[in-house]
């Protein structure tokens, strides 16, 4: 799905970020400062950098100036929440700016958005024996195409991109059907039931008591 580099000096935050990203299917490298950043970029293969502003040694803005020549998108991660800080970061060339503390769902959404916007998002996803082509909006199984409705497809992609995370029904409804939808969470249940049957994922799409659902990836 993509190879990300986390440059963050606070180990607990870095660990949580890595866990969220790897759970979502990304490969994630870590470093606590920028000393070996350029060396890593020289090796190639990095699709996105999550860069803290306040780092030991060279700060995020200094590093961003060096990163530019490699044309790798950067999301600044910072405890500095003033509008002036965000404006400075974006004017300096950052692709996005996220303020600590943040929810991991927000982090994943921003990562996906930047990868899509910069053309680095892989449009083909894998889940067990299924292949999901987002450009063609098709799901392929061992026997060929599995026909899904548009919302079933959107729901399945959302579950895959948040695999192993317990998702509230209300959250699924908001993200998949969007804010202007006037239906109830019963709609989510009906679509989940259909996905379980069509994709034969009754054991993988798990009901979470009083919350919603979780797509379990045991690979």
mmCIF file of C-alpha atoms in Angstrom:
data_model
loop_
_atom_site.group_PDB
_atom_site.id
_atom_site.type_symbol
_atom_site.label_atom_id
_atom_site.label_comp_id
_atom_site.label_asym_id
_atom_site.label_seq_id
_atom_site.Cartn_x
_atom_site.Cartn_y
_atom_site.Cartn_z
ATOM 1 C CA UNK A 1 0.000 0.000 0.000
ATOM 2 C CA UNK A 2 2.947 2.322 0.495
ATOM 3 C CA UNK A 3 6.202 2.774 2.403
ATOM 4 C CA UNK A 4 6.178 5.544 4.998
ATOM 5 C CA UNK A 5 8.960 7.113 7.057
ATOM 6 C CA UNK A 6 8.215 8.363 10.572
ATOM 7 C CA UNK A 7 10.605 11.015 11.905
ATOM 8 C CA UNK A 8 9.505 11.571 15.505
ATOM 9 C CA UNK A 9 11.653 11.877 18.635
ATOM 10 C CA UNK A 10 8.947 10.864 21.131
ATOM 11 C CA UNK A 11 9.101 7.068 21.212
ATOM 12 C CA UNK A 12 5.537 6.432 22.536
ATOM 13 C CA UNK A 13 3.988 8.593 19.804
ATOM 14 C CA UNK A 14 6.213 7.039 17.157
ATOM 15 C CA UNK A 15 5.235 3.544 18.283
ATOM 16 C CA UNK A 16 1.513 4.311 18.203
ATOM 17 C CA UNK A 17 1.830 5.818 14.740
ATOM 18 C CA UNK A 18 3.749 2.819 13.450
ATOM 19 C CA UNK A 19 1.222 0.390 14.904
ATOM 20 C CA UNK A 20 -1.706 2.263 13.337
ATOM 21 C CA UNK A 21 -0.020 2.471 9.941
ATOM 22 C CA UNK A 22 1.144 -1.139 9.807
ATOM 23 C CA UNK A 23 -2.283 -2.322 10.954
ATOM 24 C CA UNK A 24 -3.741 -0.382 8.016
ATOM 25 C CA UNK A 25 -1.360 -2.201 5.669
ATOM 26 C CA UNK A 26 1.448 0.335 5.240
ATOM 27 C CA UNK A 27 5.136 -0.408 5.659
ATOM 28 C CA UNK A 28 6.644 2.025 8.160
ATOM 29 C CA UNK A 29 10.251 2.929 8.934
ATOM 30 C CA UNK A 30 11.147 4.904 12.059
ATOM 31 C CA UNK A 31 13.811 7.339 13.130
ATOM 32 C CA UNK A 32 14.062 9.666 16.119
ATOM 33 C CA UNK A 33 15.875 12.508 14.312
ATOM 34 C CA UNK A 34 17.046 13.515 10.865
ATOM 35 C CA UNK A 35 20.634 12.331 11.000
ATOM 36 C CA UNK A 36 20.119 9.428 8.565
ATOM 37 C CA UNK A 37 17.094 10.867 6.751
ATOM 38 C CA UNK A 38 18.875 11.837 3.542
ATOM 39 C CA UNK A 39 20.746 8.533 3.449
ATOM 40 C CA UNK A 40 17.397 6.733 3.651
ATOM 41 C CA UNK A 41 15.898 8.876 0.892
ATOM 42 C CA UNK A 42 18.920 8.178 -1.314
ATOM 43 C CA UNK A 43 17.989 4.489 -1.207
ATOM 44 C CA UNK A 44 14.575 5.298 -2.673
ATOM 45 C CA UNK A 45 11.202 3.666 -2.120
ATOM 46 C CA UNK A 46 9.748 6.139 0.400
ATOM 47 C CA UNK A 47 6.230 7.271 -0.561
ATOM 48 C CA UNK A 48 5.534 9.696 2.299
ATOM 49 C CA UNK A 49 7.295 11.220 5.309
ATOM 50 C CA UNK A 50 5.579 12.022 8.607
ATOM 51 C CA UNK A 51 7.881 14.678 10.016
ATOM 52 C CA UNK A 52 7.885 16.186 13.500
ATOM 53 C CA UNK A 53 8.700 19.902 13.622
ATOM 54 C CA UNK A 54 10.614 19.983 16.914
ATOM 55 C CA UNK A 55 13.440 17.471 16.632
ATOM 56 C CA UNK A 56 16.860 17.178 18.238
ATOM 57 C CA UNK A 57 19.499 18.549 15.909
ATOM 58 C CA UNK A 58 17.995 19.908 12.698
ATOM 59 C CA UNK A 59 14.328 20.832 13.007
ATOM 60 C CA UNK A 60 11.556 19.815 10.652
ATOM 61 C CA UNK A 61 11.702 22.983 8.559
ATOM 62 C CA UNK A 62 15.430 22.560 7.910
ATOM 63 C CA UNK A 63 14.908 18.923 6.971
ATOM 64 C CA UNK A 64 11.958 19.790 4.731
ATOM 65 C CA UNK A 65 14.211 22.041 2.676
ATOM 66 C CA UNK A 66 16.558 19.081 2.096
ATOM 67 C CA UNK A 67 13.706 16.665 1.350
ATOM 68 C CA UNK A 68 12.361 18.814 -1.494
ATOM 69 C CA UNK A 69 14.907 17.615 -4.044
ATOM 70 C CA UNK A 70 13.674 14.027 -3.580
ATOM 71 C CA UNK A 71 10.062 14.999 -4.347
ATOM 72 C CA UNK A 72 8.670 12.915 -1.490
ATOM 73 C CA UNK A 73 5.466 14.294 0.070
ATOM 74 C CA UNK A 74 5.640 15.400 3.700
ATOM 75 C CA UNK A 75 3.024 15.660 6.432
ATOM 76 C CA UNK A 76 4.197 17.763 9.369
ATOM 77 C CA UNK A 77 3.286 16.391 12.791
ATOM 78 C CA UNK A 78 3.551 18.982 15.535
ATOM 79 C CA UNK A 79 2.312 20.093 18.945
ATOM 80 C CA UNK A 80 2.389 23.668 17.628
ATOM 81 C CA UNK A 81 -1.230 24.426 16.820
ATOM 82 C CA UNK A 82 -1.173 28.129 15.960
ATOM 83 C CA UNK A 83 -2.487 29.064 12.532
ATOM 84 C CA UNK A 84 0.794 30.843 11.794
ATOM 85 C CA UNK A 85 2.692 27.566 12.286
ATOM 86 C CA UNK A 86 0.407 25.725 9.861
ATOM 87 C CA UNK A 87 0.643 28.470 7.273
ATOM 88 C CA UNK A 88 4.428 28.538 7.566
ATOM 89 C CA UNK A 89 4.588 24.769 7.080
ATOM 90 C CA UNK A 90 2.357 24.759 4.014
ATOM 91 C CA UNK A 91 4.175 27.732 2.487
ATOM 92 C CA UNK A 92 7.471 25.921 3.072
ATOM 93 C CA UNK A 93 6.235 23.017 0.955
ATOM 94 C CA UNK A 94 4.596 20.575 3.357
ATOM 95 C CA UNK A 95 1.663 18.658 1.874
ATOM 96 C CA UNK A 96 -0.340 18.656 5.104
ATOM 97 C CA UNK A 97 -0.071 19.520 8.801
ATOM 98 C CA UNK A 98 -1.509 17.519 11.679
ATOM 99 C CA UNK A 99 -1.562 18.766 15.260
ATOM 100 C CA UNK A 100 -0.790 16.671 18.331
ATOM 101 C CA UNK A 101 -2.678 15.100 19.965
ATOM 102 C CA UNK A 102 -4.592 13.469 17.132
ATOM 103 C CA UNK A 103 -6.779 10.427 16.599
ATOM 104 C CA UNK A 104 -5.193 7.621 14.606
ATOM 105 C CA UNK A 105 -8.206 7.588 12.286
ATOM 106 C CA UNK A 106 -7.408 11.191 11.378
ATOM 107 C CA UNK A 107 -3.778 10.291 10.754
ATOM 108 C CA UNK A 108 -4.756 7.443 8.420
ATOM 109 C CA UNK A 109 -7.228 9.649 6.563
ATOM 110 C CA UNK A 110 -4.625 12.375 6.016
ATOM 111 C CA UNK A 111 -2.013 9.862 4.884
ATOM 112 C CA UNK A 112 -4.422 8.358 2.377
ATOM 113 C CA UNK A 113 -5.442 11.809 1.146
ATOM 114 C CA UNK A 114 -1.865 12.949 0.524
ATOM 115 C CA UNK A 115 -0.898 9.678 -1.174
ATOM 116 C CA UNK A 116 -3.921 9.952 -3.446
ATOM 117 C CA UNK A 117 -3.320 13.630 -4.221
ATOM 118 C CA UNK A 118 0.352 13.082 -5.052
ATOM 119 C CA UNK A 119 -0.289 10.002 -7.179
ATOM 120 C CA UNK A 120 1.484 7.630 -4.811
ATOM 121 C CA UNK A 121 -1.561 5.756 -3.610
ATOM 122 C CA UNK A 122 -1.690 2.147 -4.751
ATOM 123 C CA UNK A 123 -5.088 1.608 -6.345
ATOM 124 C CA UNK A 124 -4.883 -2.180 -5.947
ATOM 125 C CA UNK A 125 -5.493 -3.624 -2.488
ATOM 126 C CA UNK A 126 -5.154 -7.196 -1.287
ATOM 127 C CA UNK A 127 -7.063 -9.013 1.416
ATOM 128 C CA UNK A 128 -6.447 -12.726 1.774
ATOM 129 C CA UNK A 129 -7.503 -14.274 -1.583
ATOM 130 C CA UNK A 130 -9.259 -11.111 -2.779
ATOM 131 C CA UNK A 131 -7.911 -8.339 -5.022
ATOM 132 C CA UNK A 132 -9.574 -4.929 -4.925
ATOM 133 C CA UNK A 133 -8.997 -2.548 -7.833
ATOM 134 C CA UNK A 134 -10.101 0.915 -6.729
ATOM 135 C CA UNK A 135 -9.725 2.461 -10.182
ATOM 136 C CA UNK A 136 -11.964 -0.116 -11.819
ATOM 137 C CA UNK A 137 -14.079 -0.493 -8.652
ATOM 138 C CA UNK A 138 -13.934 -4.258 -8.958
ATOM 139 C CA UNK A 139 -13.307 -7.062 -6.479
ATOM 140 C CA UNK A 140 -11.715 -10.232 -7.793
ATOM 141 C CA UNK A 141 -11.780 -13.610 -6.088
ATOM 142 C CA UNK A 142 -10.339 -16.983 -7.161
ATOM 143 C CA UNK A 143 -13.273 -17.487 -9.555
ATOM 144 C CA UNK A 144 -13.221 -13.995 -11.045
ATOM 145 C CA UNK A 145 -15.182 -10.800 -10.478
ATOM 146 C CA UNK A 146 -17.418 -10.615 -7.403
ATOM 147 C CA UNK A 147 -20.302 -8.249 -8.072
ATOM 148 C CA UNK A 148 -20.781 -5.613 -5.360
ATOM 149 C CA UNK A 149 -23.071 -2.607 -5.261
ATOM 150 C CA UNK A 150 -21.320 0.806 -5.163
ATOM 151 C CA UNK A 151 -21.864 1.170 -1.397
ATOM 152 C CA UNK A 152 -20.803 -2.412 -0.704
ATOM 153 C CA UNK A 153 -17.578 -1.672 -2.553
ATOM 154 C CA UNK A 154 -17.012 1.583 -0.631
ATOM 155 C CA UNK A 155 -17.713 -0.170 2.659
ATOM 156 C CA UNK A 156 -15.307 -3.008 1.912
ATOM 157 C CA UNK A 157 -12.508 -0.589 0.988
ATOM 158 C CA UNK A 158 -13.148 1.362 4.194
ATOM 159 C CA UNK A 159 -12.941 -1.837 6.256
ATOM 160 C CA UNK A 160 -9.710 -2.872 4.546
ATOM 161 C CA UNK A 161 -8.063 0.493 5.091
ATOM 162 C CA UNK A 162 -8.998 0.249 8.773
ATOM 163 C CA UNK A 163 -8.391 -3.450 9.240
ATOM 164 C CA UNK A 164 -8.052 -4.773 12.793
ATOM 165 C CA UNK A 165 -9.693 -1.600 14.148
ATOM 166 C CA UNK A 166 -13.076 -1.670 15.891
ATOM 167 C CA UNK A 167 -15.271 0.775 13.985
ATOM 168 C CA UNK A 168 -18.454 2.324 15.345
ATOM 169 C CA UNK A 169 -21.553 1.989 13.182
ATOM 170 C CA UNK A 170 -22.024 5.756 13.314
ATOM 171 C CA UNK A 171 -18.458 6.279 12.122
ATOM 172 C CA UNK A 172 -18.924 3.850 9.228
ATOM 173 C CA UNK A 173 -22.165 5.563 8.264
ATOM 174 C CA UNK A 174 -20.476 8.965 8.281
ATOM 175 C CA UNK A 175 -17.374 7.936 6.323
ATOM 176 C CA UNK A 176 -19.033 5.665 3.750
ATOM 177 C CA UNK A 177 -22.465 7.267 3.336
ATOM 178 C CA UNK A 178 -21.293 10.784 4.316
ATOM 179 C CA UNK A 179 -22.929 13.450 6.441
ATOM 180 C CA UNK A 180 -25.887 14.165 4.179
ATOM 181 C CA UNK A 181 -27.256 10.609 4.384
ATOM 182 C CA UNK A 182 -30.469 10.416 6.396
ATOM 183 C CA UNK A 183 -30.598 6.670 6.957
ATOM 184 C CA UNK A 184 -29.911 4.741 10.159
ATOM 185 C CA UNK A 185 -27.101 2.454 11.288
ATOM 186 C CA UNK A 186 -29.326 -0.464 10.281
ATOM 187 C CA UNK A 187 -28.109 0.309 6.758
ATOM 188 C CA UNK A 188 -24.579 -0.558 7.875
ATOM 189 C CA UNK A 189 -25.743 -3.895 9.315
ATOM 190 C CA UNK A 190 -27.507 -4.825 6.082
ATOM 191 C CA UNK A 191 -24.482 -4.018 3.929
ATOM 192 C CA UNK A 192 -22.130 -5.890 6.268
ATOM 193 C CA UNK A 193 -24.394 -8.944 6.080
ATOM 194 C CA UNK A 194 -24.265 -8.758 2.283
ATOM 195 C CA UNK A 195 -20.466 -8.446 2.228
ATOM 196 C CA UNK A 196 -20.080 -11.423 4.539
ATOM 197 C CA UNK A 197 -22.155 -13.538 2.187
ATOM 198 C CA UNK A 198 -20.775 -12.357 -1.166
ATOM 199 C CA UNK A 199 -17.128 -12.351 -0.113
ATOM 200 C CA UNK A 200 -17.354 -15.329 2.242
ATOM 201 C CA UNK A 201 -15.929 -13.283 5.097
ATOM 202 C CA UNK A 202 -18.323 -14.219 7.882
ATOM 203 C CA UNK A 203 -15.391 -15.051 10.194
ATOM 204 C CA UNK A 204 -13.268 -12.064 9.187
ATOM 205 C CA UNK A 205 -15.888 -9.296 9.503
ATOM 206 C CA UNK A 206 -16.422 -9.541 13.244
ATOM 207 C CA UNK A 207 -19.238 -7.937 15.204
ATOM 208 C CA UNK A 208 -17.988 -5.855 18.124
ATOM 209 C CA UNK A 209 -20.533 -5.727 20.939
ATOM 210 C CA UNK A 210 -22.218 -2.306 21.328
ATOM 211 C CA UNK A 211 -19.760 -0.765 18.868
ATOM 212 C CA UNK A 212 -19.931 -2.060 15.316
ATOM 213 C CA UNK A 213 -17.549 -4.139 13.251
ATOM 214 C CA UNK A 214 -13.890 -5.045 12.793
ATOM 215 C CA UNK A 215 -12.240 -6.620 9.747
ATOM 216 C CA UNK A 216 -9.702 -9.073 11.123
ATOM 217 C CA UNK A 217 -6.543 -9.670 9.128
ATOM 218 C CA UNK A 218 -4.816 -12.704 10.572
ATOM 219 C CA UNK A 219 -2.095 -12.913 7.942
#
